[in-house]
PDB file of C-alpha atoms in Angstrom:
ATOM      1  CA  MET A   1      -6.551  -9.901  -8.653  1.00  0.00           C
ATOM      2  CA  PRO A   2      -6.765  -8.812 -12.419  1.00  0.00           C
ATOM      3  CA  GLU A   3      -3.425  -8.141 -14.212  1.00  0.00           C
ATOM      4  CA  PRO A   4      -2.930  -4.483 -15.232  1.00  0.00           C
ATOM      5  CA  LYS A   5      -3.382  -3.470 -18.749  1.00  0.00           C
ATOM      6  CA  ALA A   6      -1.377  -0.878 -20.683  1.00  0.00           C
ATOM      7  CA  GLU A   7      -3.843   1.906 -19.579  1.00  0.00           C
ATOM      8  CA  ASP A   8      -3.378   0.818 -16.067  1.00  0.00           C
ATOM      9  CA  TRP A   9       0.315   1.101 -16.263  1.00  0.00           C
ATOM     10  CA  ILE A  10      -0.155   4.647 -17.548  1.00  0.00           C
ATOM     11  CA  ARG A  11      -2.314   5.563 -14.747  1.00  0.00           C
ATOM     12  CA  ILE A  12       0.031   4.162 -12.202  1.00  0.00           C
ATOM     13  CA  SER A  13       3.009   5.896 -13.756  1.00  0.00           C
ATOM     14  CA  GLU A  14       1.175   9.356 -13.728  1.00  0.00           C
ATOM     15  CA  GLY A  15       0.349   8.695 -10.104  1.00  0.00           C
ATOM     16  CA  PHE A  16       3.921   8.226  -9.168  1.00  0.00           C
ATOM     17  CA  HIS A  17       4.996  11.281 -11.333  1.00  0.00           C
ATOM     18  CA  LEU A  18       2.443  13.597  -9.736  1.00  0.00           C
ATOM     19  CA  ASP A  19       2.525  12.374  -6.078  1.00  0.00           C
ATOM     20  CA  ALA A  20       6.174  11.220  -5.706  1.00  0.00           C
ATOM     21  CA  GLN A  21       7.843  13.189  -8.452  1.00  0.00           C
ATOM     22  CA  PHE A  22       9.242   9.904  -9.812  1.00  0.00           C
ATOM     23  CA  PRO A  23       8.520   9.407 -13.483  1.00  0.00           C
ATOM     24  CA  ASN A  24       8.444   6.128 -15.372  1.00  0.00           C
ATOM     25  CA  CYS A  25       7.545   4.271 -12.138  1.00  0.00           C
ATOM     26  CA  ILE A  26       5.046   1.403 -12.332  1.00  0.00           C
ATOM     27  CA  GLY A  27       5.015   0.364  -8.629  1.00  0.00           C
ATOM     28  CA  ALA A  28       6.652   0.153  -5.298  1.00  0.00           C
ATOM     29  CA  LEU A  29       7.965  -3.342  -4.299  1.00  0.00           C
ATOM     30  CA  ASP A  30       8.733  -4.681  -0.905  1.00  0.00           C
ATOM     31  CA  CYS A  31       8.305  -7.785   1.477  1.00  0.00           C
ATOM     32  CA  LYS A  32       6.410  -8.013   4.635  1.00  0.00           C
ATOM     33  CA  HIS A  33       6.943 -10.802   7.211  1.00  0.00           C
ATOM     34  CA  ILE A  34       3.703 -12.254   8.543  1.00  0.00           C
ATOM     35  CA  HIS A  35       4.144 -13.675  12.136  1.00  0.00           C
ATOM     36  CA  VAL A  36       2.988 -17.346  12.355  1.00  0.00           C
ATOM     37  CA  LYS A  37       3.476 -20.036  14.826  1.00  0.00           C
ATOM     38  CA  LYS A  38       6.274 -22.603  14.432  1.00  0.00           C
ATOM     39  CA  LEU A  39       5.246 -25.085  11.912  1.00  0.00           C
ATOM     40  CA  LEU A  40       5.700 -28.808  12.444  1.00  0.00           C
ATOM     41  CA  HIS A  41       8.781 -30.356  10.865  1.00  0.00           C
ATOM     42  CA  SER A  42       9.783 -26.980   9.281  1.00  0.00           C
ATOM     43  CA  GLY A  43      13.150 -26.544  11.063  1.00  0.00           C
ATOM     44  CA  SER A  44      14.440 -23.152  10.502  1.00  0.00           C
ATOM     45  CA  ARG A  45      12.971 -22.441   7.115  1.00  0.00           C
ATOM     46  CA  TYR A  46      10.387 -19.986   8.402  1.00  0.00           C
ATOM     47  CA  TYR A  47      12.728 -18.370  10.982  1.00  0.00           C
ATOM     48  CA  ASN A  48      13.622 -14.876   9.791  1.00  0.00           C
ATOM     49  CA  TYR A  49      16.322 -12.366  10.627  1.00  0.00           C
ATOM     50  CA  LYS A  50      13.884 -10.618  13.087  1.00  0.00           C
ATOM     51  CA  GLN A  51      14.104 -13.794  15.266  1.00  0.00           C
ATOM     52  CA  TYR A  52      10.481 -15.004  14.807  1.00  0.00           C
ATOM     53  CA  PHE A  53       8.767 -17.545  12.427  1.00  0.00           C
ATOM     54  CA  SER A  54       7.050 -16.014   9.421  1.00  0.00           C
ATOM     55  CA  ILE A  55       5.810 -16.330   5.956  1.00  0.00           C
ATOM     56  CA  VAL A  56       6.597 -13.614   3.492  1.00  0.00           C
ATOM     57  CA  LEU A  57       4.079 -11.380   1.619  1.00  0.00           C
ATOM     58  CA  LEU A  58       5.731 -10.012  -1.510  1.00  0.00           C
ATOM     59  CA  ALA A  59       3.617  -6.924  -2.809  1.00  0.00           C
ATOM     60  CA  LEU A  60       3.748  -4.444  -5.583  1.00  0.00           C
ATOM     61  CA  ALA A  61       1.609  -1.217  -4.721  1.00  0.00           C
ATOM     62  CA  ASP A  62       0.559   1.999  -6.521  1.00  0.00           C
ATOM     63  CA  THR A  63       0.161   5.405  -5.121  1.00  0.00           C
ATOM     64  CA  THR A  64      -3.466   4.805  -3.895  1.00  0.00           C
ATOM     65  CA  TYR A  65      -2.017   2.049  -1.653  1.00  0.00           C
ATOM     66  CA  LYS A  66      -3.669  -0.790  -3.575  1.00  0.00           C
ATOM     67  CA  PHE A  67      -1.850  -3.898  -4.282  1.00  0.00           C
ATOM     68  CA  ILE A  68      -1.120  -4.662  -7.858  1.00  0.00           C
ATOM     69  CA  PHE A  69       0.681  -7.979  -7.515  1.00  0.00           C
ATOM     70  CA  VAL A  70       1.170 -10.241  -4.414  1.00  0.00           C
ATOM     71  CA  ASP A  71       3.179 -13.349  -3.774  1.00  0.00           C
ATOM     72  CA  ILE A  72       2.344 -15.168  -0.536  1.00  0.00           C
ATOM     73  CA  GLY A  73       3.956 -18.105   1.358  1.00  0.00           C
ATOM     74  CA  ALA A  74       7.706 -17.705   0.849  1.00  0.00           C
ATOM     75  CA  TYR A  75      10.074 -18.876   3.689  1.00  0.00           C
ATOM     76  CA  GLY A  76      10.804 -16.207   6.340  1.00  0.00           C
ATOM     77  CA  SER A  77      14.444 -17.115   6.124  1.00  0.00           C
ATOM     78  CA  ASN A  78      14.813 -16.328   2.551  1.00  0.00           C
ATOM     79  CA  ALA A  79      16.265 -12.979   1.387  1.00  0.00           C
ATOM     80  CA  ASP A  80      13.966 -10.315  -0.336  1.00  0.00           C
ATOM     81  CA  ALA A  81      16.058 -10.595  -3.606  1.00  0.00           C
ATOM     82  CA  SER A  82      15.691 -14.456  -3.699  1.00  0.00           C
ATOM     83  CA  ILE A  83      11.891 -14.185  -2.908  1.00  0.00           C
ATOM     84  CA  PHE A  84      11.418 -11.754  -5.806  1.00  0.00           C
ATOM     85  CA  SER A  85      13.566 -13.719  -8.223  1.00  0.00           C
ATOM     86  CA  SER A  86      11.461 -16.848  -7.636  1.00  0.00           C
ATOM     87  CA  SER A  87       8.126 -15.072  -7.851  1.00  0.00           C
ATOM     88  CA  ARG A  88       5.736 -14.975 -10.793  1.00  0.00           C
ATOM     89  CA  LEU A  89       6.001 -11.324 -11.148  1.00  0.00           C
ATOM     90  CA  CYS A  90       9.768 -11.472 -11.789  1.00  0.00           C
ATOM     91  CA  ASP A  91       9.183 -14.255 -14.424  1.00  0.00           C
ATOM     92  CA  ARG A  92       6.764 -12.210 -16.285  1.00  0.00           C
ATOM     93  CA  LEU A  93       9.065  -9.166 -16.185  1.00  0.00           C
ATOM     94  CA  GLN A  94      11.840 -11.092 -17.652  1.00  0.00           C
ATOM     95  CA  ALA A  95       9.644 -12.630 -20.269  1.00  0.00           C
ATOM     96  CA  ASN A  96       8.207  -9.260 -21.136  1.00  0.00           C
ATOM     97  CA  GLN A  97       4.590 -10.530 -20.615  1.00  0.00           C
ATOM     98  CA  LEU A  98       3.238  -7.490 -18.507  1.00  0.00           C
ATOM     99  CA  ALA A  99       2.037  -5.243 -21.411  1.00  0.00           C
ATOM    100  CA  LEU A 100       4.577  -2.599 -20.159  1.00  0.00           C
ATOM    101  CA  LEU A 101       4.936   0.629 -21.941  1.00  0.00           C
ATOM    102  CA  GLU A 102       7.728   1.341 -24.408  1.00  0.00           C
ATOM    103  CA  PRO A 103      10.559   3.321 -22.864  1.00  0.00           C
ATOM    104  CA  ARG A 104      10.007   7.035 -22.686  1.00  0.00           C
ATOM    105  CA  ARG A 105      12.147  10.165 -22.066  1.00  0.00           C
ATOM    106  CA  LEU A 106      12.055  11.596 -18.735  1.00  0.00           C
ATOM    107  CA  PRO A 107      10.066  14.906 -18.453  1.00  0.00           C
ATOM    108  CA  GLY A 108      12.233  17.808 -19.378  1.00  0.00           C
ATOM    109  CA  SER A 109      15.194  15.657 -20.492  1.00  0.00           C
ATOM    110  CA  ALA A 110      16.907  15.191 -23.836  1.00  0.00           C
ATOM    111  CA  ASP A 111      18.569  11.961 -22.838  1.00  0.00           C
ATOM    112  CA  PRO A 112      17.711   8.601 -24.464  1.00  0.00           C
ATOM    113  CA  PRO A 113      14.270   7.100 -23.348  1.00  0.00           C
ATOM    114  CA  THR A 114      14.378   5.153 -20.099  1.00  0.00           C
ATOM    115  CA  PRO A 115      12.346   2.013 -19.341  1.00  0.00           C
ATOM    116  CA  PHE A 116       9.437   1.934 -16.852  1.00  0.00           C
ATOM    117  CA  VAL A 117      10.765   0.612 -13.544  1.00  0.00           C
ATOM    118  CA  ILE A 118       9.648  -0.759 -10.092  1.00  0.00           C
ATOM    119  CA  VAL A 119      11.303   0.942  -7.186  1.00  0.00           C
ATOM    120  CA  THR A 120      12.646  -1.227  -4.266  1.00  0.00           C
ATOM    121  CA  ASP A 121      15.031  -0.874  -1.365  1.00  0.00           C
ATOM    122  CA  GLU A 122      18.620  -2.143  -0.985  1.00  0.00           C
ATOM    123  CA  GLY A 123      17.551  -5.808  -0.377  1.00  0.00           C
ATOM    124  CA  PHE A 124      16.696  -6.189  -4.076  1.00  0.00           C
ATOM    125  CA  ALA A 125      19.048  -6.529  -6.945  1.00  0.00           C
ATOM    126  CA  LEU A 126      19.223  -3.975  -9.849  1.00  0.00           C
ATOM    127  CA  ALA A 127      17.603  -5.026 -12.997  1.00  0.00           C
ATOM    128  CA  PRO A 128      16.413  -3.418 -16.250  1.00  0.00           C
ATOM    129  CA  HIS A 129      12.772  -2.909 -14.726  1.00  0.00           C
ATOM    130  CA  VAL A 130      13.854  -2.774 -11.101  1.00  0.00           C
ATOM    131  CA  MET A 131      15.482   0.303  -9.523  1.00  0.00           C
ATOM    132  CA  ARG A 132      17.154   0.394  -6.163  1.00  0.00           C
ATOM    133  CA  PRO A 133      18.804   3.369  -4.432  1.00  0.00           C
ATOM    134  CA  PHE A 134      22.540   4.079  -4.635  1.00  0.00           C
ATOM    135  CA  LEU A 135      24.787   2.775  -1.797  1.00  0.00           C
ATOM    136  CA  ARG A 136      24.842   5.258   1.034  1.00  0.00           C
ATOM    137  CA  CYS A 137      28.676   5.935   0.910  1.00  0.00           C
ATOM    138  CA  ASN A 138      30.206   8.664  -0.925  1.00  0.00           C
ATOM    139  CA  LEU A 139      27.029  10.183  -2.364  1.00  0.00           C
ATOM    140  CA  ASP A 140      27.094  13.467  -4.366  1.00  0.00           C
ATOM    141  CA  ASP A 141      24.097  15.720  -4.388  1.00  0.00           C
ATOM    142  CA  ARG A 142      22.626  14.161  -7.527  1.00  0.00           C
ATOM    143  CA  ARG A 143      22.696  10.776  -6.084  1.00  0.00           C
ATOM    144  CA  ARG A 144      21.476  11.933  -2.749  1.00  0.00           C
ATOM    145  CA  ILE A 145      18.437  13.641  -4.470  1.00  0.00           C
ATOM    146  CA  PHE A 146      17.782  10.469  -6.442  1.00  0.00           C
ATOM    147  CA  ASN A 147      17.728   8.373  -3.314  1.00  0.00           C
ATOM    148  CA  TYR A 148      15.365  10.852  -1.687  1.00  0.00           C
ATOM    149  CA  ARG A 149      12.970  10.716  -4.662  1.00  0.00           C
ATOM    150  CA  LEU A 150      13.049   6.946  -4.852  1.00  0.00           C
ATOM    151  CA  THR A 151      12.331   6.641  -1.093  1.00  0.00           C
ATOM    152  CA  ARG A 152       9.392   8.906  -1.494  1.00  0.00           C
ATOM    153  CA  ALA A 153       8.003   6.654  -4.258  1.00  0.00           C
ATOM    154  CA  ARG A 154       8.928   3.430  -2.241  1.00  0.00           C
ATOM    155  CA  ARG A 155       7.092   4.550   0.907  1.00  0.00           C
ATOM    156  CA  TYR A 156       3.646   3.849  -0.767  1.00  0.00           C
ATOM    157  CA  VAL A 157       4.169   0.068  -0.476  1.00  0.00           C
ATOM    158  CA  GLU A 158       5.108   0.446   3.266  1.00  0.00           C
ATOM    159  CA  CYS A 159       1.954   2.498   3.883  1.00  0.00           C
ATOM    160  CA  ALA A 160       0.035  -0.113   2.025  1.00  0.00           C
ATOM    161  CA  PHE A 161       1.387  -2.762   4.353  1.00  0.00           C
ATOM    162  CA  ARG A 162       0.559  -0.785   7.313  1.00  0.00           C
ATOM    163  CA  ILE A 163      -3.192  -0.135   6.497  1.00  0.00           C
ATOM    164  CA  PRO A 164      -4.340  -3.717   6.508  1.00  0.00           C
ATOM    165  CA  THR A 165      -2.084  -4.527   9.518  1.00  0.00           C
ATOM    166  CA  TYR A 166      -4.075  -2.039  11.818  1.00  0.00           C
ATOM    167  CA  LYS A 167      -7.513  -2.684  10.103  1.00  0.00           C
ATOM    168  CA  CYS A 168      -7.207  -6.479  10.075  1.00  0.00           C
ATOM    169  CA  ARG A 169      -6.038  -6.909  13.677  1.00  0.00           C
ATOM    170  CA  VAL A 170      -5.156 -10.509  12.900  1.00  0.00           C
ATOM    171  CA  PHE A 171      -1.700  -9.422  11.912  1.00  0.00           C
ATOM    172  CA  LEU A 172      -0.814  -7.715  15.197  1.00  0.00           C
ATOM    173  CA  SER A 173      -0.132 -11.210  16.758  1.00  0.00           C
ATOM    174  CA  SER A 174       1.054 -14.523  15.308  1.00  0.00           C
ATOM    175  CA  LEU A 175      -1.355 -16.527  13.159  1.00  0.00           C
ATOM    176  CA  GLN A 176      -2.151 -19.667  15.123  1.00  0.00           C
ATOM    177  CA  MET A 177      -3.243 -21.824  12.194  1.00  0.00           C
ATOM    178  CA  THR A 178      -1.971 -24.125   9.519  1.00  0.00           C
ATOM    179  CA  LEU A 179       0.070 -22.890   6.686  1.00  0.00           C
ATOM    180  CA  ASP A 180      -2.664 -23.270   4.167  1.00  0.00           C
ATOM    181  CA  ASN A 181      -5.161 -21.352   6.338  1.00  0.00           C
ATOM    182  CA  ALA A 182      -2.633 -18.614   6.942  1.00  0.00           C
ATOM    183  CA  ASN A 183      -2.104 -18.171   3.260  1.00  0.00           C
ATOM    184  CA  LEU A 184      -5.927 -17.941   2.831  1.00  0.00           C
ATOM    185  CA  VAL A 185      -6.250 -15.377   5.626  1.00  0.00           C
ATOM    186  CA  ILE A 186      -3.481 -13.280   4.031  1.00  0.00           C
ATOM    187  CA  LYS A 187      -5.117 -13.543   0.548  1.00  0.00           C
ATOM    188  CA  ALA A 188      -8.419 -12.550   2.001  1.00  0.00           C
ATOM    189  CA  CYS A 189      -7.009  -9.526   3.803  1.00  0.00           C
ATOM    190  CA  VAL A 190      -5.278  -8.272   0.513  1.00  0.00           C
ATOM    191  CA  ILE A 191      -8.455  -8.634  -1.449  1.00  0.00           C
ATOM    192  CA  LEU A 192     -10.504  -6.861   1.366  1.00  0.00           C
ATOM    193  CA  HIS A 193      -7.879  -4.004   1.453  1.00  0.00           C
ATOM    194  CA  ASN A 194      -8.088  -3.482  -2.332  1.00  0.00           C
ATOM    195  CA  PHE A 195     -11.917  -3.368  -2.171  1.00  0.00           C
ATOM    196  CA  VAL A 196     -11.883  -0.748   0.686  1.00  0.00           C
ATOM    197  CA  ARG A 197      -9.373   1.426  -1.201  1.00  0.00           C
ATOM    198  CA  ILE A 198     -11.436   1.321  -4.311  1.00  0.00           C
ATOM    199  CA  HIS A 199     -14.662   2.056  -2.458  1.00  0.00           C
ATOM    200  CA  ASN A 200     -13.296   4.857  -0.426  1.00  0.00           C
ATOM    201  CA  ALA A 201     -11.664   6.435  -3.487  1.00  0.00           C
ATOM    202  CA  SER A 202     -14.972   6.433  -5.384  1.00  0.00           C
ATOM    203  CA  ILE A 203     -16.783   8.030  -2.311  1.00  0.00           C
ATOM    204  CA  ASP A 204     -14.043  10.733  -1.990  1.00  0.00           C
ATOM    205  CA  ALA A 205     -14.143  11.391  -5.685  1.00  0.00           C
ATOM    206  CA  GLY A 206     -17.925  11.783  -5.639  1.00  0.00           C
ATOM    207  CA  LEU A 207     -17.830  14.254  -2.566  1.00  0.00           C
ATOM    208  CA  GLU A 208     -14.995  16.406  -4.177  1.00  0.00           C
ATOM    209  CA  GLU A 209     -16.930  16.513  -7.564  1.00  0.00           C
ATOM    210  CA  SER A 210     -20.165  17.476  -5.941  1.00  0.00           C
ATOM    211  CA  GLY A 211     -18.755  19.703  -3.099  1.00  0.00           C
ATOM    212  CA  THR A 212     -21.206  17.955  -0.806  1.00  0.00           C
ATOM    213  CA  TYR A 213     -20.316  17.613   3.015  1.00  0.00           C
ATOM    214  CA  PRO A 214     -21.790  15.217   5.417  1.00  0.00           C
ATOM    215  CA  SER A 215     -24.084  17.765   6.927  1.00  0.00           C
ATOM    216  CA  SER A 216     -25.984  18.048   3.659  1.00  0.00           C
ATOM    217  CA  THR A 217     -26.152  14.323   2.598  1.00  0.00           C
ATOM    218  CA  GLY A 218     -29.215  13.594   4.508  1.00  0.00           C
ATOM    219  CA  LEU A 219     -27.482  10.968   6.609  1.00  0.00           C
ATOM    220  CA  ASP A 220     -28.399  10.859  10.356  1.00  0.00           C
ATOM    221  CA  LEU A 221     -24.958  11.136  11.859  1.00  0.00           C
ATOM    222  CA  THR A 222     -26.323  11.203  15.441  1.00  0.00           C
ATOM    223  CA  ARG A 223     -27.764   7.558  15.254  1.00  0.00           C
ATOM    224  CA  HIS A 224     -26.345   5.488  12.381  1.00  0.00           C
ATOM    225  CA  GLY A 225     -23.258   7.771  11.698  1.00  0.00           C
ATOM    226  CA  ARG A 226     -21.728   7.804  15.029  1.00  0.00           C
ATOM    227  CA  PRO A 227     -18.026   6.663  14.963  1.00  0.00           C
ATOM    228  CA  GLY A 228     -18.773   3.397  16.862  1.00  0.00           C
ATOM    229  CA  SER A 229     -21.327   2.030  14.304  1.00  0.00           C
ATOM    230  CA  ARG A 230     -20.431   0.131  11.033  1.00  0.00           C
ATOM    231  CA  ALA A 231     -22.257   2.783   8.971  1.00  0.00           C
ATOM    232  CA  GLY A 232     -20.339   5.451  10.792  1.00  0.00           C
ATOM    233  CA  ALA A 233     -17.036   3.767  10.348  1.00  0.00           C
ATOM    234  CA  ARG A 234     -17.618   3.728   6.513  1.00  0.00           C
ATOM    235  CA  ILE A 235     -18.852   7.405   6.579  1.00  0.00           C
ATOM    236  CA  PHE A 236     -16.007   8.740   8.544  1.00  0.00           C
ATOM    237  CA  ALA A 237     -13.394   6.721   6.686  1.00  0.00           C
ATOM    238  CA  ALA A 238     -14.632   8.329   3.645  1.00  0.00           C
ATOM    239  CA  LEU A 239     -14.715  11.787   5.076  1.00  0.00           C
ATOM    240  CA  GLY A 240     -11.336  11.807   6.583  1.00  0.00           C
ATOM    241  CA  LYS A 241     -10.752  14.730   8.964  1.00  0.00           C
ATOM    242  CA  ARG A 242     -13.428  16.941   7.690  1.00  0.00           C
ATOM    243  CA  LYS A 243     -15.576  18.722  10.280  1.00  0.00           C
ATOM    244  CA  VAL A 244     -18.934  17.341  11.021  1.00  0.00           C
ATOM    245  CA  CYS A 245     -21.734  19.333  12.657  1.00  0.00           C
ATOM    246  CA  ARG A 246     -24.461  17.524  14.507  1.00  0.00           C
ATOM    247  CA  PRO A 247     -27.196  18.360  17.117  1.00  0.00           C
ATOM    248  CA  PRO A 248     -26.368  18.262  20.771  1.00  0.00           C
ATOM    249  CA  PRO A 249     -26.775  15.104  22.797  1.00  0.00           C
ATOM    250  CA  PRO A 250     -29.830  14.508  24.824  1.00  0.00           C
ATOM    251  CA  HIS A 251     -28.293  15.515  28.081  1.00  0.00           C
ATOM    252  CA  VAL A 252     -27.622  19.068  26.730  1.00  0.00           C
ATOM    253  CA  THR A 253     -30.404  21.385  28.013  1.00  0.00           C
ATOM    254  CA  SER A 254     -31.929  24.118  25.970  1.00  0.00           C
ATOM    255  CA  GLN A 255     -30.363  26.687  28.195  1.00  0.00           C
ATOM    256  CA  CYS A 256     -27.013  25.595  26.839  1.00  0.00           C
ATOM    257  CA  PRO A 257     -25.721  28.428  24.599  1.00  0.00           C
ATOM    258  CA  THR A 258     -24.172  25.826  22.120  1.00  0.00           C
ATOM    259  CA  HIS A 259     -26.877  24.561  19.992  1.00  0.00           C
ATOM    260  CA  ILE A 260     -24.547  22.821  17.490  1.00  0.00           C
ATOM    261  CA  ILE A 261     -21.540  20.640  18.590  1.00  0.00           C
ATOM    262  CA  CYS A 262     -18.735  20.361  16.059  1.00  0.00           C
ATOM    263  CA  HIS A 263     -16.473  17.410  16.150  1.00  0.00           C
ATOM    264  CA  ASN A 264     -13.114  16.896  14.435  1.00  0.00           C
ATOM    265  CA  ASN A 265     -12.930  13.199  13.644  1.00  0.00           C
TER     266      ASN A 265
END
């Protein structure tokens, strides 16, 4: 996937500021364990703390649930901090090769400028561009509010993990394949997930800009737009929970007082 440029980092940070009220944030980082079968001659290297064999997907996500960076294939027994420290993302952060923006003052603050950061959980180490929450003991109100805001920003990567898990049903059970094939499957799911997020966002933006609803798009929702069809899946995914009006099914007689049936998808 393409590496973000300076304008991309600006867009991502603005998204976190508007949606999560966490300024100067360029992504939410976390690890996900992908269940795999026990690999031959692997010992306990892939056996994680959840007591199953896994490989780790390290991902950085934005507020549109798209993956910005991914690192695939780490041992399931490794800790999150060690996986990140050995990743290409960490190397480029430390070498200042990500075209990050110069530090800026927080909105409404007269304090010195603060750098742009990645938000994580307690499993990661604190660094100049990595922000983790305060320890949960002896928190005052300011630190408690900070942890709350950071958690709001970090939940985007957790949601980004859940979306492909339930769309690509292969992740609901262990991957019964070789390690190389498992890495290829995970990469394909990540790329397809980003493609769907970009495609759905463009459809939603077009509908909101034009004010057009499905009943006036000219689409035949009774045949090709039913929820069980592929075209219907794309349409209903783009429309969300908007109300769709369609003619009654064939078994409804003309004596029926309801001539239009409304469905909330």
